[in-house]
Amino acid sequence: MNVDSGENVDEHVRALDSGETKLPKRMENDEAHLDPSRWWFASSAFPMIAGTLGPVASAFSICALVRPWRQSYPPGTDVQRAAFVEDPVWLTAINAVQLIIAVAANFALLLNMTRRLRFSIAQPVTIVGWYISAMCLIALTSTAAKPLLIQPTDQYIWSQAFYYGVYSAILYFVVASLMVVTFMGAQRGHYPKDFMLTPSQRTLMAQTIMFLVYLQLGALVFSNIESWNYLDAVYWAAVTLFTVGFGDLYPETTLGRALLFPYALVGIISLGLVIGSIRSLVLDRGKRRLDARMIEKKRRRMVKRMTLKGKDDILVPIKGEPNEGLPPFSAATSTGTGTSSGLSEYERREKEFKLMRKIQHGAARRRRWYAMAISTGTTLVLWLVGAKVFQECEARYQQWSYFQSFYFAFVSLTTIGYGDVTPVSNAGKSFWVFWALLALPTMTVLISNAGDTIVKGIRDATDQIATITILPGDQGFRKDLKQVLRMLSFGRLFQEEIDESPPGIFGDARRAHDSDDDEDEDEDNDRETKQRGTTNQDQDEVDAEGQSPAATGSSGRLITFSDESSSPPLGSKSPKRSGSLHHKSSSSSKQHHSTSSLQLPKMSRAVSIPRQTLPAIPTNKAEYHLTLIEEIGRVTQHMKSHPPRKYTFQEWAYYLRLVGEDESDAGRHRKARPHLHGRKSSHNKQQEGKLGGDGDEEGPGAEDSPQWSWVGSRSPLMGSQEEAEWILEKLTERLVDELRGLVERGEEEE
C-alpha cells in the first residue's frame, strides 16, 4: 500500500475515535517508588553483597587451609620465626571438605545469577553450603582453641591461618543469612524469583574474584622468591596493592623487585576497577532506587499537609472546554477555561509540575545527606572498633596504647602508611587484611559523598560570596544577593528556583547561544510580524481540513501548540518546520534548516521557553511519523547527558502531545492522593490483578484508567527511570502502534 504524504487525516481521526488507534492508557513510570526499600535490598543489594563477599570468604578459607593453625613461640624469640605445629589429619580433612562445599555454593549462586540454574535449586544449595562451611569452621576453631591447646600455653600461639578461619566463618554465616532473607522474600511473593542484577553488578563480582585470585597468586610467587611465609606474603600483597606501603616487608632480591613493577601496576589498576564499581553501584545505581522511594514519601507528606491545611486547590483539575479560538496555552479569562485564580488547566498543571520539581529537589538533597551520614558512621565504626582490635592484637607483643592503634588505623584508612607503627602479631596482620578489604572501599565512598555534600557546599558558598564581592556574576547583583541570603537562611528566604537545564558545558553553551540570539531579536520580530497574516491563514486552512492524531486529546479535538505569533504547522505553505521544540520562533534568521530535519531544543537557566513558541503538531500521518522518528533520535542523544537531562514543563507538554496526551484537557487529569490503600506487591499484582489510578482500589479495569497527576504516584516523574528513558519508551511505543496500524489497514485493503 502506498501512503501519500499529503493524505488527509480525517480517516485516521475517525479510526482514533472508533478505538482502532488507542491513546496511551497509563502514563506512569516504573513502580520503584512504591516498593519498600527493604525489599529492594533483599532482592538486589543482598545478592550482590553475597556474591562479592562469598569469594572473599573462600579466599580466607584457602589461607586457613595452607598452613597449620598453631605455632611454637617460646618467650623472648621472634614471633615471625615461630615454628609451625602440625594439625591433626582430621582437622585438615574437614577444613578441605568445607572449602570444597563453599566453592560449590559460590558456583551455584553464580550460575543462578547468570540464569543457568533455577532459583529453587541454586538457593538451597548456596544457603546450606555456606551454613555448613560456617559451622565446620566454627567447630574447628573452637576445637583448636580449647581441646587442642598445648601446654604450657605461653609457649604456643595461634597462626594467621587460625584467624583466617575465624574471619571466613563469620563471612560465610553473614552471606548465608542474607541469602535466607532474599529467599524468603521471593517465596512470599515480594519480588520475582530471579535476580534482577545489572551487568555492572555482575561485573563487580567478577572483578572481586579476579582481584582475590591475583592477590593470592602473587603472594605465592613472592613467598617463594623472597623466602617468606605464605601468609606473610598475603599480608605484604594486600599492603602493596592497597598502596599503603608500610615498609615492614619488602622485596630484597633483584627478581622480586623486577616482578614488583608489573604486579603492582596490574594489581592497583584491578583494585581501582573494583572500588570504582563499588562507588558506581552505591552512588549511581542504588541512589536511583532510594531517590524514588524518598520522593514518594516526601510526596505523600506534602500532599497530605496541603489537604489538611485546605491548600490543595492547585491539585484539583479545572473542568470545562476551552472557548473556541482561545489558545489553550494562554491565560484563561473566560468562563469555563479557568478558576477564580485566573488559571487555565494548562497553567494549573504547570504549577503542579513545579511543585513536583520542588519535591524532587528536596528529596535528592535529603538523600545526599543521609548517604553522607551513613558512610561517615560506617567509617567511624570501622576506624574506632578496628583500632581497639589492633590494640588487643598487639598487646602481648608491642603493648600498644589505644592512641597508637587509633593512629595506625588512621594512616591505614587514608593510605598514608608511614610504617613507623606496624603489626607484628599473627592476629594483627591477618585482621589488617580482613579490615582493609572493608574499610578502604568504605572510605572511598565517604570521600565521594563528602564531595556531593560538604565540598560542594563549600564550593558553592565560595562562589556565591565571590559573586557579590570581587567577581560579579552575569545574573546581576540583586539575584546573586538573593542566592546568598537563601543559602545563609537554609532556603527560608527567597524560594529556590529549580534549574532544569543540563549543567556544565551544555547549559553554558545554550546560554551563550541564547545571548547571541538576543542581538537579532528585533530583526526576528519584524519578520514574525510580516508573517503573521500568512501563518494565521495557513493555520485556518489546516483546521478546516483535518486534525492530527497526535494533537488529539481524549475528547478528539485539536489543541495546537501555537498561537497567532507562532510558526506555521507542518503541512502548511511555509518552508519552516515546527515539529520540534525550540527557543526562538521558527521564523528566526538563525534557524535555517531543511524540511527533513528538526532543530534541537534549547534550554536556559535565565530564559524560559515562551509558551507562544511551542511548535505545532504535524497535521498528517507521514509528517507525524517523521517527527516521532526525529524526536526519538533527539531523546536518545539526551540520554547521554551527565547528570541526566531534566526537561522543562513546556518540553514535557510537547512530548506528551506527541504520544496523545494533552496538558490542557482536564479529563485526562485527577487530583493526587497522599496514600496508597490496599496495594499489593508487583509480583502478586501480575497474578491477581492491578490497583487503580494513583493508588485507589477501584475494581476490575481500574488499571486502564488514563487519569493522572504530576504529584501523584503515577506521575512520569516518579520511579527510578530517568526522564529521557521514559520519554524515549513512550515515543517508541507510539511509533510502533502507528506503523502497526498502517500495516493492518494495508492488509485489510489487499
XYZ file of C-alpha atoms in Angstrom:
750
model
C 0.000 0.000 0.000
C 1.389 3.396 -0.972
C 0.781 6.134 1.539
C 0.536 9.648 0.206
C 2.483 12.081 2.417
C -0.184 14.699 1.938
C -3.090 12.405 2.723
C -5.928 13.985 4.663
C -6.128 12.654 8.229
C -9.921 12.628 8.585
C -9.935 8.865 8.140
C -7.253 8.480 10.770
C -9.173 10.668 13.208
C -12.296 8.576 12.689
C -10.240 5.455 13.410
C -8.944 7.177 16.514
C -12.437 7.991 17.715
C -13.675 4.477 16.982
C -10.932 2.934 19.065
C -8.844 1.394 16.259
C -5.898 3.568 17.317
C -5.587 3.664 21.075
C -4.310 6.546 23.077
C -1.817 5.728 25.815
C -3.680 4.464 28.852
C -1.165 4.641 31.670
C 1.430 7.387 31.808
C 3.189 6.149 34.949
C 6.883 5.410 35.430
C 8.047 2.115 36.950
C 6.949 1.157 40.463
C 10.311 1.509 42.221
C 8.878 4.261 44.428
C 6.007 2.044 45.603
C 8.128 -0.865 46.808
C 9.607 -0.519 50.314
C 13.368 -0.034 50.310
C 13.840 -3.176 52.390
C 12.610 -5.353 49.527
C 14.995 -3.657 47.107
C 17.837 -4.506 49.473
C 16.590 -8.085 49.754
C 16.138 -8.597 46.004
C 19.198 -6.747 44.652
C 21.602 -5.471 47.313
C 21.796 -8.657 49.403
C 22.560 -10.986 46.446
C 25.193 -8.532 45.222
C 26.809 -8.384 48.689
C 26.696 -12.170 48.979
C 28.159 -12.619 45.514
C 31.002 -10.254 46.433
C 31.796 -11.394 49.990
C 31.313 -15.108 49.252
C 34.530 -15.287 47.196
C 36.320 -13.263 49.904
C 35.289 -15.885 52.466
C 36.557 -18.633 50.165
C 39.878 -16.818 49.773
C 40.204 -16.679 53.555
C 39.324 -20.399 53.698
C 42.258 -21.103 51.398
C 44.520 -19.113 53.721
C 43.159 -21.160 56.639
C 43.987 -24.414 54.847
C 47.505 -23.864 53.536
C 49.223 -23.553 56.939
C 48.843 -25.247 60.380
C 46.830 -23.377 62.969
C 49.398 -23.405 65.811
C 52.977 -22.199 66.209
C 55.669 -22.660 68.872
C 56.658 -19.300 70.384
C 58.960 -19.552 73.422
C 59.299 -16.271 75.357
C 61.992 -13.978 74.015
C 62.014 -15.397 70.476
C 60.996 -13.696 67.234
C 57.318 -14.227 66.547
C 57.941 -14.016 62.800
C 60.200 -17.084 63.014
C 57.891 -19.203 65.180
C 57.801 -22.854 64.076
C 54.519 -24.423 62.970
C 52.952 -27.301 64.898
C 51.285 -29.881 62.653
C 47.492 -30.153 62.877
C 45.653 -33.481 63.205
C 44.772 -35.093 59.884
C 41.045 -34.967 60.607
C 41.224 -31.189 61.168
C 42.898 -30.652 57.789
C 40.447 -33.019 56.083
C 37.358 -31.295 57.478
C 38.871 -27.944 56.577
C 39.391 -29.091 52.983
C 35.866 -30.518 52.717
C 34.242 -27.311 53.942
C 36.266 -25.355 51.375
C 35.002 -27.584 48.559
C 31.411 -27.185 49.782
C 31.794 -23.393 49.997
C 33.227 -23.167 46.465
C 30.295 -25.250 45.188
C 27.884 -22.893 46.953
C 29.590 -19.904 45.332
C 29.410 -21.573 41.949
C 25.681 -22.329 42.383
C 24.979 -18.677 43.225
C 26.936 -17.528 40.182
C 25.010 -19.912 37.899
C 21.737 -18.682 39.359
C 22.681 -15.052 38.767
C 23.543 -15.854 35.152
C 20.207 -17.748 34.906
C 21.822 -21.091 34.119
C 20.474 -22.730 37.276
C 16.962 -22.435 38.642
C 16.304 -20.357 41.742
C 14.586 -23.221 43.557
C 17.717 -25.372 43.182
C 20.516 -22.811 43.443
C 19.345 -21.016 46.560
C 19.039 -24.041 48.858
C 22.434 -25.265 47.614
C 24.048 -21.892 48.265
C 22.469 -21.292 51.671
C 23.016 -24.827 53.011
C 26.562 -24.954 51.629
C 27.607 -21.699 53.258
C 25.990 -22.626 56.569
C 27.793 -25.989 56.550
C 31.119 -24.247 55.895
C 30.456 -21.725 58.664
C 29.531 -24.437 61.165
C 32.559 -26.546 60.266
C 34.929 -23.629 60.728
C 33.293 -22.607 63.992
C 33.657 -26.155 65.288
C 37.290 -26.406 64.139
C 38.339 -23.075 65.612
C 36.617 -23.918 68.890
C 38.423 -27.260 68.979
C 41.778 -25.666 68.235
C 41.192 -23.030 70.900
C 40.445 -25.495 73.741
C 40.894 -29.287 73.321
C 43.945 -28.923 71.054
C 45.587 -26.269 73.210
C 49.197 -27.279 74.001
C 50.783 -26.760 77.397
C 52.388 -24.561 78.534
C 50.108 -22.024 76.890
C 52.624 -19.172 76.981
C 54.899 -21.062 74.570
C 52.328 -21.587 71.808
C 50.311 -19.163 69.695
C 47.674 -19.405 67.014
C 48.902 -18.818 63.488
C 47.458 -16.462 60.890
C 45.683 -19.466 59.337
C 43.628 -19.900 62.515
C 42.459 -16.291 62.394
C 41.659 -16.523 58.689
C 39.430 -19.480 59.578
C 37.592 -17.280 62.092
C 37.077 -14.484 59.576
C 35.924 -16.968 56.941
C 33.353 -18.465 59.321
C 31.970 -15.001 60.087
C 31.643 -14.106 56.398
C 30.021 -17.437 55.472
C 27.427 -17.028 58.203
C 26.655 -13.420 57.193
C 26.239 -14.077 53.452
C 24.166 -17.226 54.105
C 21.848 -15.225 56.364
C 21.490 -12.523 53.709
C 20.500 -15.120 51.143
C 17.926 -16.552 53.560
C 16.263 -13.133 53.641
C 16.348 -12.970 49.839
C 14.914 -16.475 49.506
C 12.090 -15.839 51.989
C 11.124 -12.573 50.312
C 10.863 -14.308 46.943
C 8.861 -17.190 48.432
C 6.379 -14.710 49.909
C 5.957 -13.004 46.546
C 7.520 -9.628 47.294
C 9.610 -9.870 44.103
C 10.206 -12.425 41.331
C 12.392 -15.471 41.905
C 15.064 -14.135 39.598
C 17.961 -11.874 40.408
C 17.450 -8.589 38.574
C 21.159 -7.765 38.742
C 22.573 -5.311 36.238
C 25.680 -6.078 34.154
C 27.668 -3.706 36.365
C 26.687 -5.711 39.466
C 27.821 -8.945 37.852
C 30.981 -7.178 36.722
C 31.729 -6.197 40.326
C 31.508 -9.815 41.444
C 33.758 -10.965 38.591
C 36.283 -8.204 39.319
C 36.339 -9.152 43.013
C 37.054 -12.798 42.219
C 39.818 -11.882 39.771
C 41.417 -9.468 42.248
C 41.459 -12.062 45.047
C 42.937 -14.716 42.752
C 45.551 -12.227 41.562
C 46.448 -11.254 45.138
C 46.868 -14.859 46.285
C 48.836 -15.992 43.232
C 51.148 -13.009 43.627
C 51.638 -13.848 47.289
C 52.557 -17.420 46.314
C 55.147 -16.250 43.763
C 56.774 -13.676 46.045
C 56.789 -16.025 49.050
C 58.941 -18.449 47.051
C 61.209 -15.720 45.640
C 61.760 -13.894 48.941
C 61.541 -16.985 51.203
C 58.601 -15.516 53.103
C 55.895 -17.337 54.985
C 52.945 -17.562 52.549
C 50.513 -15.797 54.885
C 53.075 -13.027 55.466
C 53.227 -12.713 51.684
C 49.420 -12.353 51.590
C 49.714 -9.513 54.115
C 52.501 -7.898 52.032
C 50.454 -8.213 48.822
C 47.424 -6.537 50.450
C 49.583 -3.701 51.827
C 51.153 -3.234 48.378
C 48.003 -3.362 46.244
C 46.097 -1.086 48.626
C 49.010 1.399 48.155
C 49.576 1.688 51.925
C 53.193 0.555 51.798
C 54.182 0.201 55.464
C 57.673 -0.977 54.594
C 57.866 -3.721 57.220
C 58.043 -6.276 54.381
C 59.603 -5.505 51.009
C 61.348 -7.470 48.231
C 65.113 -7.657 48.573
C 66.062 -9.837 45.599
C 66.581 -8.443 42.121
C 63.977 -10.807 40.673
C 61.422 -9.813 43.308
C 61.938 -6.112 42.679
C 61.720 -6.622 38.918
C 58.443 -8.546 39.223
C 57.070 -5.875 41.544
C 56.661 -3.421 38.636
C 54.080 -5.390 36.610
C 52.487 -6.978 39.687
C 51.830 -3.676 41.452
C 50.671 -1.857 38.310
C 48.162 -4.533 37.293
C 47.015 -5.059 40.889
C 46.471 -1.372 41.641
C 44.508 -0.962 38.396
C 42.396 -4.025 39.267
C 41.731 -2.670 42.740
C 40.768 0.687 41.231
C 38.247 -1.068 38.996
C 36.726 -2.875 41.984
C 36.463 0.286 44.087
C 35.126 2.215 41.084
C 32.428 -0.427 40.573
C 31.501 -0.272 44.259
C 31.242 3.502 44.096
C 29.184 3.342 40.914
C 26.755 0.825 42.377
C 26.406 2.588 45.728
C 26.265 6.175 44.464
C 24.849 5.897 40.949
C 22.721 2.758 40.839
C 21.474 2.399 44.370
C 20.646 6.065 44.733
C 18.098 5.975 41.885
C 16.022 3.398 43.717
C 16.423 5.120 47.070
C 15.709 8.508 45.472
C 12.463 7.162 44.068
C 11.372 5.888 47.459
C 12.311 9.094 49.280
C 10.492 11.191 46.665
C 7.377 9.073 47.170
C 7.499 9.567 50.939
C 8.020 13.309 50.614
C 5.233 13.493 48.023
C 2.792 11.797 50.377
C 3.684 14.104 53.250
C 3.352 17.232 51.140
C 0.015 16.224 49.569
C -1.341 15.237 52.983
C -0.184 18.515 54.519
C -1.736 20.530 51.683
C -5.003 18.625 52.062
C -5.190 19.124 55.826
C -4.481 22.852 55.502
C -7.008 23.285 52.695
C -4.318 24.439 50.262
C -4.854 21.693 47.715
C -6.791 23.774 45.178
C -3.820 23.616 42.830
C -4.236 19.822 42.712
C -7.884 19.914 41.538
C -8.290 19.698 37.732
C -10.118 22.638 36.145
C -13.066 21.168 34.275
C -14.635 22.626 31.144
C -13.774 23.003 27.489
C -11.706 25.971 26.308
C -13.621 28.551 24.334
C -13.472 28.280 20.576
C -10.444 30.045 19.155
C -8.792 30.623 22.528
C -5.195 29.363 22.520
C -5.011 26.718 25.274
C -1.605 27.919 26.384
C -2.695 31.489 27.044
C -4.130 32.680 30.344
C -7.784 31.837 30.647
C -10.047 34.782 31.086
C -13.396 33.366 30.052
C -15.922 31.204 31.833
C -15.151 27.514 31.574
C -11.401 27.912 30.984
C -10.195 28.968 34.400
C -10.966 29.485 38.035
C -11.208 32.386 40.387
C -7.429 32.430 40.439
C -7.365 33.110 36.696
C -5.541 29.895 35.844
C -6.296 27.657 32.904
C -5.878 23.888 33.212
C -2.539 24.100 31.381
C -1.258 26.744 33.809
C -2.510 24.752 36.791
C -0.629 21.719 35.512
C 2.488 23.825 35.134
C 2.282 24.861 38.795
C 1.675 21.244 39.748
C 4.755 20.262 37.751
C 6.875 22.860 39.555
C 5.593 21.542 42.878
C 6.786 18.085 41.859
C 10.181 19.517 40.930
C 10.394 21.049 44.394
C 9.619 17.664 45.945
C 12.323 16.023 43.829
C 14.881 18.657 44.731
C 14.218 18.368 48.469
C 14.282 14.560 48.422
C 17.559 14.482 46.474
C 19.191 16.855 48.943
C 17.948 14.791 51.861
C 19.199 11.555 50.263
C 22.684 13.036 49.775
C 22.943 13.961 53.441
C 21.562 10.571 54.519
C 24.220 8.876 52.401
C 26.852 11.161 53.910
C 25.697 10.319 57.436
C 25.621 6.557 56.795
C 29.055 6.437 55.150
C 30.510 8.660 57.892
C 29.049 6.483 60.632
C 30.256 3.268 58.970
C 33.763 4.659 58.523
C 33.915 5.839 62.131
C 32.784 2.433 63.419
C 35.408 0.649 61.332
C 38.039 3.147 62.468
C 37.274 3.100 66.208
C 36.424 -0.587 66.529
C 39.344 -1.547 64.309
C 41.699 0.492 66.477
C 40.513 -1.377 69.569
C 41.020 -4.749 67.894
C 44.525 -3.787 66.781
C 45.319 -2.730 70.345
C 44.261 -6.121 71.679
C 46.132 -7.987 68.962
C 49.430 -6.196 69.688
C 49.101 -6.036 73.490
C 51.319 -9.100 74.033
C 53.991 -8.095 71.544
C 54.200 -4.284 71.355
C 51.984 -3.046 74.217
C 50.159 -0.533 72.004
C 48.056 2.116 73.680
C 44.657 2.869 72.197
C 46.005 6.103 70.757
C 48.772 4.221 68.944
C 46.295 1.799 67.397
C 43.965 4.732 66.636
C 46.848 6.445 64.845
C 47.754 3.247 62.990
C 44.156 2.764 61.813
C 44.040 6.343 60.527
C 47.230 6.130 58.444
C 45.899 2.856 57.045
C 42.461 4.292 56.169
C 43.991 7.263 54.381
C 46.644 5.013 52.715
C 49.415 7.262 54.105
C 51.279 4.315 55.609
C 54.302 5.883 57.309
C 55.448 2.492 58.572
C 56.533 3.764 62.000
C 53.779 1.685 63.644
C 53.006 -1.718 62.090
C 51.522 -5.004 63.366
C 53.832 -7.927 64.084
C 51.378 -10.432 65.572
C 49.607 -13.104 63.548
C 46.263 -11.745 64.712
C 47.193 -8.171 63.782
C 48.443 -8.992 60.267
C 45.525 -11.233 59.372
C 42.993 -8.805 60.825
C 44.523 -5.954 58.829
C 43.835 -7.840 55.571
C 40.246 -8.536 56.631
C 39.720 -4.987 57.921
C 41.282 -3.263 54.883
C 39.000 -5.095 52.443
C 36.036 -3.498 54.250
C 37.406 -0.164 55.454
C 39.237 1.194 52.410
C 36.269 0.924 49.949
C 34.062 2.470 52.653
C 36.497 5.361 52.949
C 36.335 5.849 49.181
C 32.530 6.047 49.293
C 32.765 8.545 52.163
C 35.063 10.800 50.145
C 32.625 10.664 47.209
C 29.668 11.534 49.443
C 31.646 14.382 51.002
C 32.252 15.731 47.511
C 28.494 15.742 46.860
C 27.619 17.487 50.126
C 30.248 19.255 52.215
C 32.776 20.029 49.484
C 30.007 21.076 47.110
C 28.511 23.329 49.799
C 31.856 24.997 50.475
C 32.484 25.473 46.768
C 29.033 26.920 46.166
C 29.354 29.223 49.197
C 32.733 30.469 47.966
C 31.323 31.129 44.515
C 28.297 32.956 45.904
C 30.398 35.177 48.153
C 32.726 35.939 45.271
C 29.835 36.992 43.010
C 28.739 39.743 45.410
C 32.271 40.937 46.211
C 35.153 40.729 43.749
C 33.785 38.510 40.957
C 30.273 39.687 39.992
C 28.234 37.164 38.052
C 26.255 37.618 34.857
C 22.868 37.315 36.611
C 23.033 40.693 38.301
C 23.872 41.797 41.824
C 20.338 41.505 43.176
C 19.831 37.918 42.057
C 23.257 36.923 43.347
C 22.492 38.577 46.706
C 19.192 36.687 46.935
C 21.001 33.403 46.370
C 23.474 34.197 49.155
C 20.666 35.117 51.559
C 18.754 31.960 50.629
C 21.857 29.879 51.311
C 22.507 31.555 54.684
C 18.861 31.119 55.727
C 18.833 27.432 54.644
C 16.243 28.134 51.957
C 13.767 30.060 54.114
C 14.346 33.364 52.345
C 13.569 33.619 48.638
C 12.180 30.411 47.215
C 14.763 28.451 45.305
C 14.314 28.116 41.569
C 14.920 24.628 40.260
C 17.397 24.550 37.380
C 16.016 22.228 34.735
C 18.753 22.831 32.184
C 21.686 20.438 31.961
C 24.597 21.870 33.957
C 28.163 22.196 32.773
C 29.225 22.762 29.194
C 25.783 22.009 27.751
C 23.992 24.625 29.781
C 26.778 27.184 29.278
C 26.736 26.647 25.546
C 22.970 27.180 25.410
C 23.172 30.325 27.496
C 25.913 31.675 25.263
C 23.866 30.850 22.162
C 20.784 32.487 23.642
C 22.840 35.609 24.281
C 23.868 35.722 20.633
C 20.267 35.270 19.528
C 19.170 38.269 21.583
C 21.229 40.566 19.336
C 18.995 39.720 16.387
C 15.746 39.778 18.359
C 14.444 42.981 16.803
C 15.107 41.711 13.304
C 13.356 38.431 14.109
C 10.320 40.237 15.499
C 9.980 42.259 12.309
C 9.987 39.098 10.230
C 7.455 37.460 12.553
C 5.133 40.446 12.251
C 5.212 40.243 8.454
C 4.457 36.518 8.520
C 1.579 36.643 10.999
C -1.043 37.056 8.356
C 0.229 34.107 6.313
C 0.609 31.964 9.420
C -2.965 32.579 10.580
C -4.320 31.869 7.133
C -2.402 28.610 6.830
C -3.479 27.513 10.314
C -7.148 28.144 9.477
C -6.774 26.003 6.353
C -5.255 23.187 8.397
C -8.030 23.371 10.999
C -10.614 23.139 8.266
C -9.013 20.130 6.528
C -8.330 17.746 9.409
C -6.790 17.020 12.712
C -3.595 15.241 13.710
C -3.875 12.077 15.725
C -1.038 13.292 17.938
C -2.779 16.586 18.581
C -5.988 14.977 19.722
C -6.753 14.551 23.397
C -9.239 12.204 24.950
C -12.074 14.253 23.527
C -10.752 14.052 19.961
C -10.352 17.817 19.487
C -7.283 19.546 18.106
C -5.268 21.668 20.547
C -2.409 23.384 18.790
C 0.836 24.425 20.419
C 0.989 27.743 18.618
C -0.951 30.991 18.625
C -1.044 33.869 16.204
C 2.659 34.598 16.613
C 3.968 31.045 16.377
C 5.484 29.237 13.444
C 3.202 27.511 10.936
C 2.457 23.841 11.478
C 3.710 21.045 9.306
C 1.877 20.710 6.094
C 1.412 24.460 5.640
C 2.908 26.524 2.816
C 5.753 27.837 4.920
C 9.088 26.045 4.341
C 9.858 26.152 8.063
C 9.380 23.025 10.165
C 7.783 23.409 13.584
C 7.704 19.804 14.695
C 10.492 20.386 17.225
C 10.623 22.346 20.442
C 12.948 25.355 20.222
C 13.579 28.617 21.997
C 13.113 31.262 19.325
C 10.380 31.379 16.737
C 10.976 29.189 13.696
C 10.979 32.306 11.514
C 14.291 33.466 13.037
C 17.083 34.050 10.569
C 19.423 31.945 12.696
C 17.247 28.825 12.388
C 17.836 27.733 8.799
C 17.050 24.064 8.363
C 15.571 21.790 5.766
C 12.133 20.196 5.828
C 13.675 16.850 6.747
C 15.356 17.880 9.995
C 14.232 19.252 13.333
C 16.097 21.773 15.432
C 17.412 20.701 18.852
C 15.521 22.033 21.827
C 17.327 24.746 23.738
C 17.051 25.390 27.450
C 18.475 28.106 29.607
C 18.504 28.880 33.287
C 17.895 32.570 32.740
C 15.430 32.411 29.816
C 12.493 30.015 29.896
C 10.833 28.751 26.752
C 7.932 31.097 25.870
C 4.602 29.370 25.620
C 3.860 31.112 22.352
C 6.791 29.464 20.534
C 5.838 25.847 21.221
C 5.636 24.026 17.900
C 2.501 22.749 16.269
C 1.898 19.031 15.957
C 2.078 17.728 12.356
C -1.296 17.515 10.626
C -0.789 14.394 8.505
C 0.394 10.899 9.277
C 3.606 10.965 7.250
C 4.819 14.159 8.890
C 3.729 12.883 12.282
C 5.678 9.657 11.880
C 8.731 11.563 10.696
C 8.528 13.830 13.736
C 8.330 10.819 16.043
C 11.442 9.322 14.463
C 13.379 12.572 14.718
C 12.378 13.107 18.333
C 13.378 9.535 19.186
C 16.845 10.287 17.841
C 16.989 13.537 19.771
C 15.932 11.982 23.079
C 18.456 9.204 22.516
C 21.150 11.878 22.491
C 19.682 13.345 25.687
C 20.227 10.007 27.432
C 23.982 10.558 27.148
C 23.838 13.709 29.276
C 25.514 13.606 32.675
C 23.946 14.427 35.014
C 20.714 13.103 33.473
C 18.663 15.560 31.421
C 15.748 17.284 33.162
C 13.012 18.645 30.892
C 11.015 21.817 31.344
C 7.245 21.689 31.598
C 6.912 23.038 28.038
C 9.099 20.238 26.724
C 7.098 17.679 28.676
C 3.872 19.143 27.276
C 5.258 18.831 23.757
C 6.394 15.231 24.130
C 3.161 14.239 25.851
C 1.204 15.718 22.957
C 3.275 13.633 20.570
C 2.127 10.468 22.332
C -1.525 11.528 22.598
C -1.696 13.349 25.941
C -2.990 16.899 26.412
C -1.951 19.066 29.356
C -4.932 21.361 28.696
C -7.508 18.559 28.930
C -8.802 18.154 32.491
C -10.481 14.882 31.527
C -7.072 13.197 31.481
C -6.120 14.520 34.923
C -7.089 13.837 38.510
C -6.377 15.073 41.992
C -3.353 13.500 43.681
C -3.898 11.359 46.746
C -1.416 11.158 49.606
C -1.622 7.427 50.348
C -1.923 4.088 48.625
C -4.583 1.772 50.015
C -4.615 -1.970 49.602
C -1.682 -2.046 47.234
C -0.218 -5.469 46.587
C 3.295 -6.326 45.518
C 4.158 -6.066 41.854
C 4.683 -9.827 41.659
C 1.316 -10.698 43.178
C -0.343 -7.976 41.154
C 0.581 -9.788 37.968
C -1.236 -12.839 39.282
C -4.260 -11.281 40.973
C -4.926 -8.022 39.126
C -3.724 -4.471 39.475
C -4.800 -1.445 41.502
C -6.367 1.652 40.091
C -5.318 5.204 39.432
C -2.996 6.821 41.916
C -3.376 4.026 44.365
C -7.139 3.674 44.823
C -8.553 0.198 44.556
C -11.295 0.688 42.001
C -12.092 -2.846 40.939
C -11.708 -4.554 37.552
C -10.386 -2.393 34.751
C -9.027 0.277 37.053
C -5.512 -0.349 35.809
C -6.520 1.169 32.448
C -7.605 4.485 33.953
C -5.966 7.275 31.924
C -6.192 9.930 34.655
C -3.025 11.002 36.457
C -1.387 13.893 38.286
C 2.139 15.302 38.253
C 2.291 14.890 42.035
C 0.506 11.541 42.058
C 2.061 8.114 42.448
C 1.539 7.506 38.712
C 3.415 10.613 37.643
C 6.099 10.134 34.956
C 8.465 11.914 37.373
C 8.071 9.129 39.935
C 10.028 5.880 39.815
C 13.629 5.039 39.020
C 13.546 5.668 35.266
C 15.273 8.807 34.050
C 13.093 11.295 32.213
C 14.789 10.718 28.857
C 14.345 6.953 29.247
C 10.628 7.350 29.954
C 10.034 9.712 27.023
C 12.025 7.512 24.643
C 9.998 4.477 25.665
C 6.658 6.251 25.096
C 7.729 7.752 21.755
C 8.877 4.347 20.569
C 5.630 2.694 21.678
C 3.634 5.364 19.874
C 5.592 4.960 16.649
C 5.234 1.171 16.759
C 1.467 1.460 17.261
C 1.158 3.914 14.381
C 3.171 1.772 11.976
C 1.338 -1.377 13.052
C -1.934 0.369 12.288
C -0.725 1.228 8.783
C 0.274 -2.378 8.180
C -3.057 -3.727 9.411
C -5.052 -1.307 7.250
C -2.919 -2.206 4.265
C -3.576 -5.902 4.783
C -7.307 -5.254 5.065
C -7.359 -3.294 1.800
C -5.404 -6.010 -0.003
